[in-house]
Coordinates of C-alpha atoms in Angstrom, one line a residue:
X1 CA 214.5 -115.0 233.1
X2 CA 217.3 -116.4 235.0
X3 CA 219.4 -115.3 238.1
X4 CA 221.8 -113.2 236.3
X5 CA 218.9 -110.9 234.5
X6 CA 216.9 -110.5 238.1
X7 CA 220.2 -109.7 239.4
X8 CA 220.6 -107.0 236.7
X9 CA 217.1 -106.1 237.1
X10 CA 217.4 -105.4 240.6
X11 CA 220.5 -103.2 239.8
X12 CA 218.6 -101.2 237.6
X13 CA 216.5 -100.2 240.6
X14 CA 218.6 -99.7 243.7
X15 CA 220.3 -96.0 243.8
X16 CA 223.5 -95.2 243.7
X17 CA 225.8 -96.0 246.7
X18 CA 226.1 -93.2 248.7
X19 CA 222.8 -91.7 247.9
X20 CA 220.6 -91.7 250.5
X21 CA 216.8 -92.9 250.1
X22 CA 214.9 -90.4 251.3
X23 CA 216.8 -87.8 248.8
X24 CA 214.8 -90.0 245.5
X25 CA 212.3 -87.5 243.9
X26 CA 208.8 -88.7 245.7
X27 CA 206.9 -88.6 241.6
X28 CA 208.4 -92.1 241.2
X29 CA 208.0 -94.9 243.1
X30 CA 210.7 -97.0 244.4
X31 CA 211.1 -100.4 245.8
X32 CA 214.5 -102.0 247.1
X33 CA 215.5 -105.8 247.1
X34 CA 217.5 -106.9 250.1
X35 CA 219.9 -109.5 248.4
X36 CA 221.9 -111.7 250.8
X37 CA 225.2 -109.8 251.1
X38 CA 226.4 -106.7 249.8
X39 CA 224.1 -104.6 247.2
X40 CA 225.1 -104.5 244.1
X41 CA 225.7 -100.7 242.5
X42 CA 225.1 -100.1 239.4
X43 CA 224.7 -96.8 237.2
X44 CA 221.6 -94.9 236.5
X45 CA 219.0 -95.6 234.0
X46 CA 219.6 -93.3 231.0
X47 CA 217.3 -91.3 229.5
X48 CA 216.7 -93.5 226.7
X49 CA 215.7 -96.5 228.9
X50 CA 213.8 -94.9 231.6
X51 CA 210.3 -95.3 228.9
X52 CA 210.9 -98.9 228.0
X53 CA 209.4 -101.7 229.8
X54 CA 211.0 -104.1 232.5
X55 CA 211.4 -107.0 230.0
X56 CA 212.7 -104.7 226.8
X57 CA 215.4 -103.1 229.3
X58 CA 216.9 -106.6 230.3
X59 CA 216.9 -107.8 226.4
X60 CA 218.4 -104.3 225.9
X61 CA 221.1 -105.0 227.9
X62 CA 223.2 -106.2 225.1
X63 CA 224.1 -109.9 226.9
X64 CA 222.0 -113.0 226.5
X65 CA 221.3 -115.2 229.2
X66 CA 224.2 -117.5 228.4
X67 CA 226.6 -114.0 229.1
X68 CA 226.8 -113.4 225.1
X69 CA 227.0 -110.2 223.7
X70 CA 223.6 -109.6 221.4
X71 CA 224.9 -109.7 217.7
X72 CA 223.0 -106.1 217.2
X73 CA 224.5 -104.6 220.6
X74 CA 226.8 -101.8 220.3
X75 CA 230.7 -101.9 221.4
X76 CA 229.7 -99.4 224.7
X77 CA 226.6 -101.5 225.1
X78 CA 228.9 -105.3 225.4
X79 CA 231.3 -103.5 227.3
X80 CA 229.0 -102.0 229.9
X81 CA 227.3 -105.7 229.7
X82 CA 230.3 -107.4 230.4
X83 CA 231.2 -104.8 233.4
X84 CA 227.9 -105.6 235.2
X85 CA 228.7 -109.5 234.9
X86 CA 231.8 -108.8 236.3
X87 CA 230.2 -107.2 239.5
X88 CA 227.6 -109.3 239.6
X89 CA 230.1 -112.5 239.4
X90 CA 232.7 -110.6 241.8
X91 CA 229.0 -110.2 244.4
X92 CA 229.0 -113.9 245.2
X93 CA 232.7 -114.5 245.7
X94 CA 233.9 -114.2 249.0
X95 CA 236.1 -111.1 249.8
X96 CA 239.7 -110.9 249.0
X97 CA 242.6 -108.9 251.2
X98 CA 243.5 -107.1 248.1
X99 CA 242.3 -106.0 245.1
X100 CA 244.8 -104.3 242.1
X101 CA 243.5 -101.0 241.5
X102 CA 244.0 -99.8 237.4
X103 CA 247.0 -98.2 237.0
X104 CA 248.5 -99.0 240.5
X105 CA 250.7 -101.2 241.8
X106 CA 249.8 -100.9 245.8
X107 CA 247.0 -102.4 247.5
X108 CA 243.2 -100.5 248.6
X109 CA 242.2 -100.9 251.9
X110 CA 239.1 -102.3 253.2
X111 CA 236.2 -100.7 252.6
X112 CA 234.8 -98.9 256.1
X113 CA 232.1 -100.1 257.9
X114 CA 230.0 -96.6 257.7
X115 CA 228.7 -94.6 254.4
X116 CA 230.4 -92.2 253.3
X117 CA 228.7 -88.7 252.6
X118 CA 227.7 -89.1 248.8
X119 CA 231.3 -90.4 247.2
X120 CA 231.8 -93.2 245.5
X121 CA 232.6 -97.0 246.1
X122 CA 236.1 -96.4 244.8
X123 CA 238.5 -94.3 243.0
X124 CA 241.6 -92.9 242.0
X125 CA 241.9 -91.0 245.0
X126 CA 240.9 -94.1 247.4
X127 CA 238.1 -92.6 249.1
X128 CA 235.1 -95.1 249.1
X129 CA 231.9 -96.2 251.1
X130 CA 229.8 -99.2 251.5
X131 CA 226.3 -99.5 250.5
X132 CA 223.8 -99.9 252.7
X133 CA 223.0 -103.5 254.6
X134 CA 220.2 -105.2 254.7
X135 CA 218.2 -103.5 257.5
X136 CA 219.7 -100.3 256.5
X137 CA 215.8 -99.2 255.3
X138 CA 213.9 -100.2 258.2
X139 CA 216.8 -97.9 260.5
X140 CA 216.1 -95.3 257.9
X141 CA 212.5 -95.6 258.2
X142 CA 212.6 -95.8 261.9
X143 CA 214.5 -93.1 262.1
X144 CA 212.6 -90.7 259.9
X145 CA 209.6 -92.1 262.3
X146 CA 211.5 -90.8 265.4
X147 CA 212.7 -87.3 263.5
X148 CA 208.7 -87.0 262.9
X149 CA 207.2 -87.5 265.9
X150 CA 210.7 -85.2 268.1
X151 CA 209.5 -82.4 265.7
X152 CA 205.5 -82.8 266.2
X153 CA 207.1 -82.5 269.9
X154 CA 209.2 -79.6 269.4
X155 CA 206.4 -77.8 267.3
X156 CA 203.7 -78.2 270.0
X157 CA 205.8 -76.8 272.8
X158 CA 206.5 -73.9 270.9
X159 CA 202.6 -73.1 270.1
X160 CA 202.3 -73.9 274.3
X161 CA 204.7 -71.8 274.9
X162 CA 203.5 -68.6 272.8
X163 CA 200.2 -69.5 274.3
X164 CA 201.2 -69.2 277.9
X165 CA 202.7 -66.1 276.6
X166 CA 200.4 -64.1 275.4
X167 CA 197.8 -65.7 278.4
X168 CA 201.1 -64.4 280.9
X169 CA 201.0 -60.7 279.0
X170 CA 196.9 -60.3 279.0
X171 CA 197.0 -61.2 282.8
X172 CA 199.8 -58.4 283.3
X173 CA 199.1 -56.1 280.5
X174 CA 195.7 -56.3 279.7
X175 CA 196.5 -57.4 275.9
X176 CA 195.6 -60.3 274.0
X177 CA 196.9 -61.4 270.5
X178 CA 195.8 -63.7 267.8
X179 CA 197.9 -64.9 265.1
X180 CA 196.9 -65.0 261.5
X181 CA 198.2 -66.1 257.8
X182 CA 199.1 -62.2 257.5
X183 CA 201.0 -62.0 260.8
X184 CA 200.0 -61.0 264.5
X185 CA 197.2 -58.4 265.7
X186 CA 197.3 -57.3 268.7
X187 CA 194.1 -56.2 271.0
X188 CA 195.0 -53.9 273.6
X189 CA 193.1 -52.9 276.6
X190 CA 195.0 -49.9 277.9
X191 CA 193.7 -48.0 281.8
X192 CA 193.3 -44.8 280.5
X193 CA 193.0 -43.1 283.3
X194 CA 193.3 -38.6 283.3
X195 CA 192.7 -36.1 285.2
X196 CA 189.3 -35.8 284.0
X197 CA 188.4 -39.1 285.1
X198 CA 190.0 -38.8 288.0
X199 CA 188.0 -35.9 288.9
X200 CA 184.7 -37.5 288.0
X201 CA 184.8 -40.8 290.1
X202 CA 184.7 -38.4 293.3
X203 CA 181.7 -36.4 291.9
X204 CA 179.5 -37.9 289.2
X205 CA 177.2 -40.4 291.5
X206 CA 176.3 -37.1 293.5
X207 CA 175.0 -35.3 290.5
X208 CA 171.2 -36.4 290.1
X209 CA 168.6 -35.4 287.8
X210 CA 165.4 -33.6 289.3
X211 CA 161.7 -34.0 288.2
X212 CA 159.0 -31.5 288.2
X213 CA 155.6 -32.5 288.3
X214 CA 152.7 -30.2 287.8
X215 CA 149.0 -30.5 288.0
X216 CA 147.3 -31.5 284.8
X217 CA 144.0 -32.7 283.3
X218 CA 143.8 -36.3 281.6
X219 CA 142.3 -35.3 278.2
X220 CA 140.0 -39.1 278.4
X221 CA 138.9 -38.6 281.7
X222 CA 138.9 -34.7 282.3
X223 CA 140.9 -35.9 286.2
X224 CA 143.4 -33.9 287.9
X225 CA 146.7 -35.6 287.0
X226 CA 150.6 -35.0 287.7
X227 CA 152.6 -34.6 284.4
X228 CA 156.3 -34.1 284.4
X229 CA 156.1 -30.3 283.1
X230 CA 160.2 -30.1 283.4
X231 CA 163.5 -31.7 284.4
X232 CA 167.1 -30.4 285.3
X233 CA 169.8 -31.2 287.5
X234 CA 170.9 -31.6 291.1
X235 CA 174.3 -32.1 293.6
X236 CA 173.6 -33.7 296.4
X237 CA 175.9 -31.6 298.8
X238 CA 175.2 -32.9 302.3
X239 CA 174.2 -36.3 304.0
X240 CA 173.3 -36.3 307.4
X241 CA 170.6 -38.5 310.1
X242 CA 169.2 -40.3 307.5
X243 CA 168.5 -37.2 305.4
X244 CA 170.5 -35.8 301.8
X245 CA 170.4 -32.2 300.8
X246 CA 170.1 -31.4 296.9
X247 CA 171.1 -28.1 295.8
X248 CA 169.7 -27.3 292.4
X249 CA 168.1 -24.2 290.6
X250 CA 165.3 -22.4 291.3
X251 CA 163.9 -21.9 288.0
X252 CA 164.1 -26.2 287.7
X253 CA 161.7 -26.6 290.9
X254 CA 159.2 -23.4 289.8
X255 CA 155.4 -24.2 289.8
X256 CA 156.0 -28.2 290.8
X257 CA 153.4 -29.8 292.8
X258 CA 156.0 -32.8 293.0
X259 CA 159.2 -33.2 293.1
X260 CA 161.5 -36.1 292.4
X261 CA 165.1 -37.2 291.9
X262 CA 166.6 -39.6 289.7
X263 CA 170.2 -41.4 290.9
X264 CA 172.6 -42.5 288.7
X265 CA 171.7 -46.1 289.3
X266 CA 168.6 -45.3 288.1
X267 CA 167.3 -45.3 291.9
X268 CA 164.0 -42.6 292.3
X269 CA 163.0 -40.8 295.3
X270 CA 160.4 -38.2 295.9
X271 CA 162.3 -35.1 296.9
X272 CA 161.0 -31.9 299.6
X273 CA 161.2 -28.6 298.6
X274 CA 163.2 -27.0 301.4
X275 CA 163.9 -23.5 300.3
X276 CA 164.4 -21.0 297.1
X277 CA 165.9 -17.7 296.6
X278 CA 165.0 -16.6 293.3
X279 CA 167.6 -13.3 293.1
X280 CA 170.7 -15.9 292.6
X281 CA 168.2 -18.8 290.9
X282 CA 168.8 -21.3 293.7
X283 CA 166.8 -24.1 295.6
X284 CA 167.3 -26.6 298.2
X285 CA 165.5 -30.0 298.0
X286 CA 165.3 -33.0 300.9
X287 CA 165.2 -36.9 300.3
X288 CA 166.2 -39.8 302.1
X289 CA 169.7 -40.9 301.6
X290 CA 169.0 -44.6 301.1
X291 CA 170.5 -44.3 297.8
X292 CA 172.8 -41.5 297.9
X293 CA 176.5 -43.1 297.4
X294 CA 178.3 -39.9 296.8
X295 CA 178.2 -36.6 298.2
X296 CA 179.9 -33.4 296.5
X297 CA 183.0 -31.1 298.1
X298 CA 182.2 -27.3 297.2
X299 CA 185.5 -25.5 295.8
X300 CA 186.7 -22.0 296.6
X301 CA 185.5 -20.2 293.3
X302 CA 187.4 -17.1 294.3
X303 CA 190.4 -19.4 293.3
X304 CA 189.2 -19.8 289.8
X305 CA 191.5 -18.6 287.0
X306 CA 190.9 -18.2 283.3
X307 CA 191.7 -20.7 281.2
X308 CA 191.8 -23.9 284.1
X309 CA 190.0 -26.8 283.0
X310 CA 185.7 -27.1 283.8
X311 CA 183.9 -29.9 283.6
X312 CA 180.1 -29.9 283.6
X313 CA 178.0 -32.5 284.9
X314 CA 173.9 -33.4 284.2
X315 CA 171.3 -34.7 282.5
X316 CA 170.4 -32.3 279.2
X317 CA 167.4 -32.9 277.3
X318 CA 166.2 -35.1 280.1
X319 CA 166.6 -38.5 282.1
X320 CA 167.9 -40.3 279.0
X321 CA 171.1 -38.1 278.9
X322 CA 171.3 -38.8 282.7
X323 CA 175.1 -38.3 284.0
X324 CA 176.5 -36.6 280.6
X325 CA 179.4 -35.0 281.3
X326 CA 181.3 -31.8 278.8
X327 CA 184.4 -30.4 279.0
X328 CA 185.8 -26.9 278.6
X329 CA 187.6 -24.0 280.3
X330 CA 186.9 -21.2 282.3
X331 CA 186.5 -18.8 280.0
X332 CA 185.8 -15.7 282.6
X333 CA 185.6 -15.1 285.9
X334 CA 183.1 -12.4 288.1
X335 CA 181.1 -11.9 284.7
X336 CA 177.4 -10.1 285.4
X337 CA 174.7 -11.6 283.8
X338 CA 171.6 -9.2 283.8
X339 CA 167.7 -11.7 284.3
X340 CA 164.3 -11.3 284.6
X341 CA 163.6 -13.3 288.1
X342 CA 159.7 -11.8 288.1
X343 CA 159.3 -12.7 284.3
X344 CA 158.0 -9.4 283.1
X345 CA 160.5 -8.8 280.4
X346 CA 162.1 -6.3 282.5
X347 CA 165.9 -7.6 283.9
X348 CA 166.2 -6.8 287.5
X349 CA 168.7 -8.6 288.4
X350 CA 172.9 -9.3 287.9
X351 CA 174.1 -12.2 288.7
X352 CA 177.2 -12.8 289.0
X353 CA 178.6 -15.9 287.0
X354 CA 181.4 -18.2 286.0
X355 CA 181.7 -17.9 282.1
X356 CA 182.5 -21.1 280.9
X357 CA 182.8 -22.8 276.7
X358 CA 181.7 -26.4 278.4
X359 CA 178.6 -27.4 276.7
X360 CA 175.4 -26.7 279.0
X361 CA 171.8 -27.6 277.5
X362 CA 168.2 -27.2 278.4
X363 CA 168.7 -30.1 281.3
X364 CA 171.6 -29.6 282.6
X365 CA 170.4 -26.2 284.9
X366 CA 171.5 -26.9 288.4
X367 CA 173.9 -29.5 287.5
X368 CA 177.6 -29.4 288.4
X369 CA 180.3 -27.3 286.9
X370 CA 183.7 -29.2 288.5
X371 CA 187.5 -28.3 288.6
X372 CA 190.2 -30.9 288.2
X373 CA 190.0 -32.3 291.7
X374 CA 186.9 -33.0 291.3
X375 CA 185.3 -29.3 293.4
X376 CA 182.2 -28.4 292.6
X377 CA 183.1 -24.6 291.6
X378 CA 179.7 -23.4 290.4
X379 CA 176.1 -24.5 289.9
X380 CA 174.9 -24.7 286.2
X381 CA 172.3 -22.0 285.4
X382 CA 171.8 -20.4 282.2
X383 CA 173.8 -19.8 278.5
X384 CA 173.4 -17.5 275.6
X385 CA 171.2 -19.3 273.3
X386 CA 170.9 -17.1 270.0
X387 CA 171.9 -18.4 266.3
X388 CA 175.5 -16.4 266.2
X389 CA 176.8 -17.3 269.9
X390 CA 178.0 -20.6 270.8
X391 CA 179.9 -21.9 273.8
X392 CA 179.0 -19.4 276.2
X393 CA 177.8 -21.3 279.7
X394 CA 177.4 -19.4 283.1
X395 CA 177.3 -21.2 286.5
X396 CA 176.5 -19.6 290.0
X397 CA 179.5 -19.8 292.0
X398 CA 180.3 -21.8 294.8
X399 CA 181.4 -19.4 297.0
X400 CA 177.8 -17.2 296.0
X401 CA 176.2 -20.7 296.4
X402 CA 176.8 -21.9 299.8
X403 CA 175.6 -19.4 302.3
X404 CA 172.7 -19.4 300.3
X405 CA 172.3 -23.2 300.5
X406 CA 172.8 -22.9 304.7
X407 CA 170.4 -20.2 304.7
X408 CA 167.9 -21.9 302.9
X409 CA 168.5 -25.4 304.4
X410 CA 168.0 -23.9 308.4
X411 CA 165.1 -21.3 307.4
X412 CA 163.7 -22.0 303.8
X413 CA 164.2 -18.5 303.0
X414 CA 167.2 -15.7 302.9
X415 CA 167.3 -13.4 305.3
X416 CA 168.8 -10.3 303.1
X417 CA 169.3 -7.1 304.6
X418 CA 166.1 -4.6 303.0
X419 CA 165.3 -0.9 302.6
X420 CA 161.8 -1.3 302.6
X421 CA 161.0 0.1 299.4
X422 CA 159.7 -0.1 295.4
X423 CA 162.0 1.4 293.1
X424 CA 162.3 2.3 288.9
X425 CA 165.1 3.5 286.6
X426 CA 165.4 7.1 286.2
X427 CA 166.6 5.9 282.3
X428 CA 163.2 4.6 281.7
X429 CA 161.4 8.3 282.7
X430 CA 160.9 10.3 279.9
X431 CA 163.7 13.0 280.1
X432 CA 161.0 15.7 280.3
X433 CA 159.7 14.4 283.6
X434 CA 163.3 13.8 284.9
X435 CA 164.0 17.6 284.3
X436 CA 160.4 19.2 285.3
X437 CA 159.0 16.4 288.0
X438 CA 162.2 15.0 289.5
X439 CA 163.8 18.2 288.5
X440 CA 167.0 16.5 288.1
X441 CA 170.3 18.3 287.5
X442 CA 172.0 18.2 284.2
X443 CA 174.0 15.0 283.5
X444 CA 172.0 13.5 286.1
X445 CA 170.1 10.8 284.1
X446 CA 170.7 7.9 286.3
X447 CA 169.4 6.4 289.6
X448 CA 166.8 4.4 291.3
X449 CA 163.9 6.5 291.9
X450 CA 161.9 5.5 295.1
X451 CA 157.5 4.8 293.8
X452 CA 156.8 3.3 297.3
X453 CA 157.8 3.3 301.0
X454 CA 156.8 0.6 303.4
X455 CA 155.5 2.2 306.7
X456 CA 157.7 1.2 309.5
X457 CA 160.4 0.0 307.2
X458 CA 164.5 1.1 307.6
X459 CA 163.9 4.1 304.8
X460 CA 161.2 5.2 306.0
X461 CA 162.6 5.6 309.5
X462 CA 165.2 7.1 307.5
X463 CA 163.6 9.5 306.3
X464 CA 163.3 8.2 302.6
X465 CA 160.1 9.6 300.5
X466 CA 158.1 8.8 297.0
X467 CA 159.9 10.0 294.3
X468 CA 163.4 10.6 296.2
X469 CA 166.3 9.5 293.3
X470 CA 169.0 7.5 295.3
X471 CA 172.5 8.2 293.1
X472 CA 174.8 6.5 296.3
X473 CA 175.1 3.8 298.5
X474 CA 177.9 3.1 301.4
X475 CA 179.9 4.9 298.8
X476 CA 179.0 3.0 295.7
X477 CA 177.4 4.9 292.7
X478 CA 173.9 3.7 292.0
X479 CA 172.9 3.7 288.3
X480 CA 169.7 1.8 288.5
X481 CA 167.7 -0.5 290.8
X482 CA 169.9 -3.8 289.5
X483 CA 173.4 -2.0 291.0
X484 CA 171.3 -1.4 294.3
X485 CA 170.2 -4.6 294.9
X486 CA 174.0 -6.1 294.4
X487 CA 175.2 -3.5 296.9
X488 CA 172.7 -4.0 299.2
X489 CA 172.9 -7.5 298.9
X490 CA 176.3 -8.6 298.8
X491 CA 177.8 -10.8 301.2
X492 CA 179.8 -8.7 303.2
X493 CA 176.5 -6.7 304.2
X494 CA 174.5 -7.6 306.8
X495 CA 171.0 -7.0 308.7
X496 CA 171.5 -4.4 311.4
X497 CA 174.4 -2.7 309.4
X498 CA 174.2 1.1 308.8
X499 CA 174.6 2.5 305.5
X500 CA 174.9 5.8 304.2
X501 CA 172.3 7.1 301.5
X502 CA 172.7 9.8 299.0
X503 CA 169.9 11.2 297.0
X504 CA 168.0 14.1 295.2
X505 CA 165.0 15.8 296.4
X506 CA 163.4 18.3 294.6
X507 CA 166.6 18.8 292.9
X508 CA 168.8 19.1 295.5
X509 CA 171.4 16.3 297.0
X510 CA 170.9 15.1 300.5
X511 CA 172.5 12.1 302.5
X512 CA 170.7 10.1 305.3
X513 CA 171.6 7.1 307.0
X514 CA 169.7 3.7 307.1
X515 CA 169.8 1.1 309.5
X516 CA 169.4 -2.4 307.1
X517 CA 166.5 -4.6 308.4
X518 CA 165.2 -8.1 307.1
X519 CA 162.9 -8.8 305.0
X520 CA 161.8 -11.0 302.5
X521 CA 159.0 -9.9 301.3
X522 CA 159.6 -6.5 299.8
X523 CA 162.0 -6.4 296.6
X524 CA 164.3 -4.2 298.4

């Protein structure tokens, strides 16, 4: 093949001038020659060449090597053979100042040293470009190089910068993000803090949980053992020379030959049993305050109003519930609760409660029922426990608790003021006997009927006798034994107080007047 076919050849490969390299589709592979000079242009393969080998496509070309048209070539075939001769003959001659363009009489310009964005060499309208030099790929490949390795750049301070980003917002908002196909989730740690939890972090460490031992025997050895027989809850209430004071009930600390707390940490210690006062269900135990971190702040319970937020605090069902904390309301206030303090099946006694919908469970007995800042406004005691009720709590209140507490805490007992005598309901005697023995006046069928006197005691220096019905006290009607108990032992009475009686006698009404005394042995 001589110099004019390669030369062809090589024009069947090169682009278009104007076009750039890297805008060739990439499922073909191109390679371009780097004549001496100028590149020649030529057009584009058509589509019925593209299939035909190297060697067929020159001998297609319609010109022999000598420059002669093929006898079998077409008209358009020689002609377009005789135009590429002409460039390829016009390639090797040196440039000329002038060149007579078809159809014009003027003169074209030279061509300008830089490409021109995707025209043509020349035209009508004498816009033109130059093809590309010799070095003009390895610029283009260097180029592309540079491009490549600016945008790797570019790309990886971006991703550094969203980085420091999101590591910037996790340190301020507590939120960290990861980034996926899909998009961007977000994982947010938000301080929720409320009221409630407010309220807690002053209290919760002071509300313990309080074991009660009791004697049993090991069934293997027939010893004398201590078994944990029960478990409530306690508020540690006072810290002082070494020494923490835990108020709790007295129904929790019943019968126990040991006693022993359990902190929130987990931290045991074996607790004293100060005090109990079993008319308002309350006890006072001692430990050592090594690991008491928080002491409680009694509230003013006469403050309490219907509907105000309650939280209770303590360990139902046991040490594994440890620290469990419910919240309700105050559902009512000054409610009276009639129990049987001697268990006898009888109620003698009316205590005087918080009503409360908080959730309170075998366990949490002489835990904490809290306000919103965190005042302890009642002690846990009892709830209604039947199949039809639910959400009705009572806790002792505070301001029942704490005189109780200082009482019990400086003498182990409560010094209440006392009559000195037994008493039973005139409603439980037979209306017979209330007309014929007690000889009772009609619509008189209430009262605490007096079975025993104790010698020396304030009704009997008062003049008080078996089977006297007392209807009155300092001006309060008395319907039974329970409503004489809460008058005589409210707070606002006191030992050495006089206190005028009423009562029948053989069916008539008399009044005396009793001097209160203390003691703690009789029931009234």
């Amino acid at each position: 093949m001589d110099e004019k076919n390669k030369d062809l050849e090589t024009q069947a490969k090169e682009p278009a001038s104007g076009a750039s390299p890297e805008k060739l589709p990439e499922s073909q592979s191109y390679t371009r020659s780097e004549p001496n000079g100028d590149a020649a242009v030529h057009n584009p393969e058509t589509a019925s060449t593209k299939d035909i080998p190297v060697e067929a496509v020159h001998s297609a070309e319609g010109v022999t090597p000598e420059g002669e048209p093929f006898a079998t070539a077409t008209k358009e075939e020689a002609e377009a053979s005789s135009t590429h001769a002409f460039f390829d003959e016009a390639a090797s001659e040196p440039a000329r100042p002038a060149t007579q363009a078809s159809g014009n009489n003027g003169t074209v310009p030279p061509v300008p040293p830089t490409r021109a964005g995707g025209g043509n060499l020349s035209g009508n309208n004498g816009s033109g470009g130059e093809p590309p030099k010799k070095d003009g790929k390895k610029k283009t490949i260097w180029g592309a190089f540079l491009a490549g390795i600016l945008g790797v750049l570019i790309g990886a301070l971006i991703v550094l910068g969203f980085s420091w980003g999101a590591l910037h917002d996790d340190n301020n908002n507590d939120a960290t993000s990861t980034t996926s196909n899909t998009g961007t989730t977000k994982k947010v740690t938000v301080e929720n803090t409320t009221g409630t939890t407010q309220a807690l972090e002053k209290v919760q460490d002071a509300v313990v949980s309080v074991l009660n031992y009791q004697a049993g025997t090991s069934i293997s050895t027939g010893d004398t053992t201590e078994d944990e027989a029960s478990s409530g809850s306690g508020v540690v209430y006072k810290k002082s020379n070494g020494k923490a004071y835990v108020v709790t009930n007295n129904h929790v600390v019943e019968g126990a030959n040991k006693l022993e707390v359990t902190f929130s940490s987990g931290k045991k210690a074996e607790a004293k049993l100060v005090g109990t006062d079993k008319w308002n269900d309350l006890a006072v135990l001692e430990i050592s305050d090594k690991y008491v971190t928080k002491v409680a702040e009694f509230g003013n319970s006469d403050a309490v109003k219907v509907g105000e937020i309650a939280i209770a605090i303590g360990s139902p069902l046991g040490t594994e519930f440890a620290g469990s904390v419910t919240q309700g309301i105050v559902s009512g206030v000054n409610r009276t609760v009639p129990v049987d303090t001697n268990g006898d099946g009888t109620e003698d006694w009316e205590a005087e409660v918080i009503q409360t919908d908080a959730a309170i469970n075998p366990g949490n007995s002489g835990g904490a029922l809290v306000n919103i800042e965190g005042q302890v406004i009642g002690i846990n005691s009892m709830k209604i426990s039947t199949e039809n009720v639910e959400g009705i709590g009572f806790a002792i209140p505070s301001n029942t608790v704490v005189p109780i507490i200082d009482q019990l805490e400086k003498n182990g007992e409560v010094e209440r003021p006392s009559l000195g005598v037994t008493l039973r309901d005139v409603d439980t005697i037979p209306e017979v006997q209330q007309q014929q023995f007690l000889k009772l006046p009609s619509g008189v069928d209430y009262g605490a009927m007096v079975q025993e006197v104790v010698a020396g005691s304030a009704a009997d220096k008062a003049g008080l006798k078996k089977y006297d019905v007392i209807v009155e006290m300092n001006g309060k009607k008395v319907t039974n034994s329970m409503t004489l108990r809460q008058i005589l032992y409210a707070n606002d009475v006191k030992i050495g107080d006089k206190m005028e009686v009423k009562y029948y006698r053989e069916g008539k009404k008399e009044t005396t007047t009793v001097t209160l005394t203390a003691a703690s042995s009789t029931n009234q």
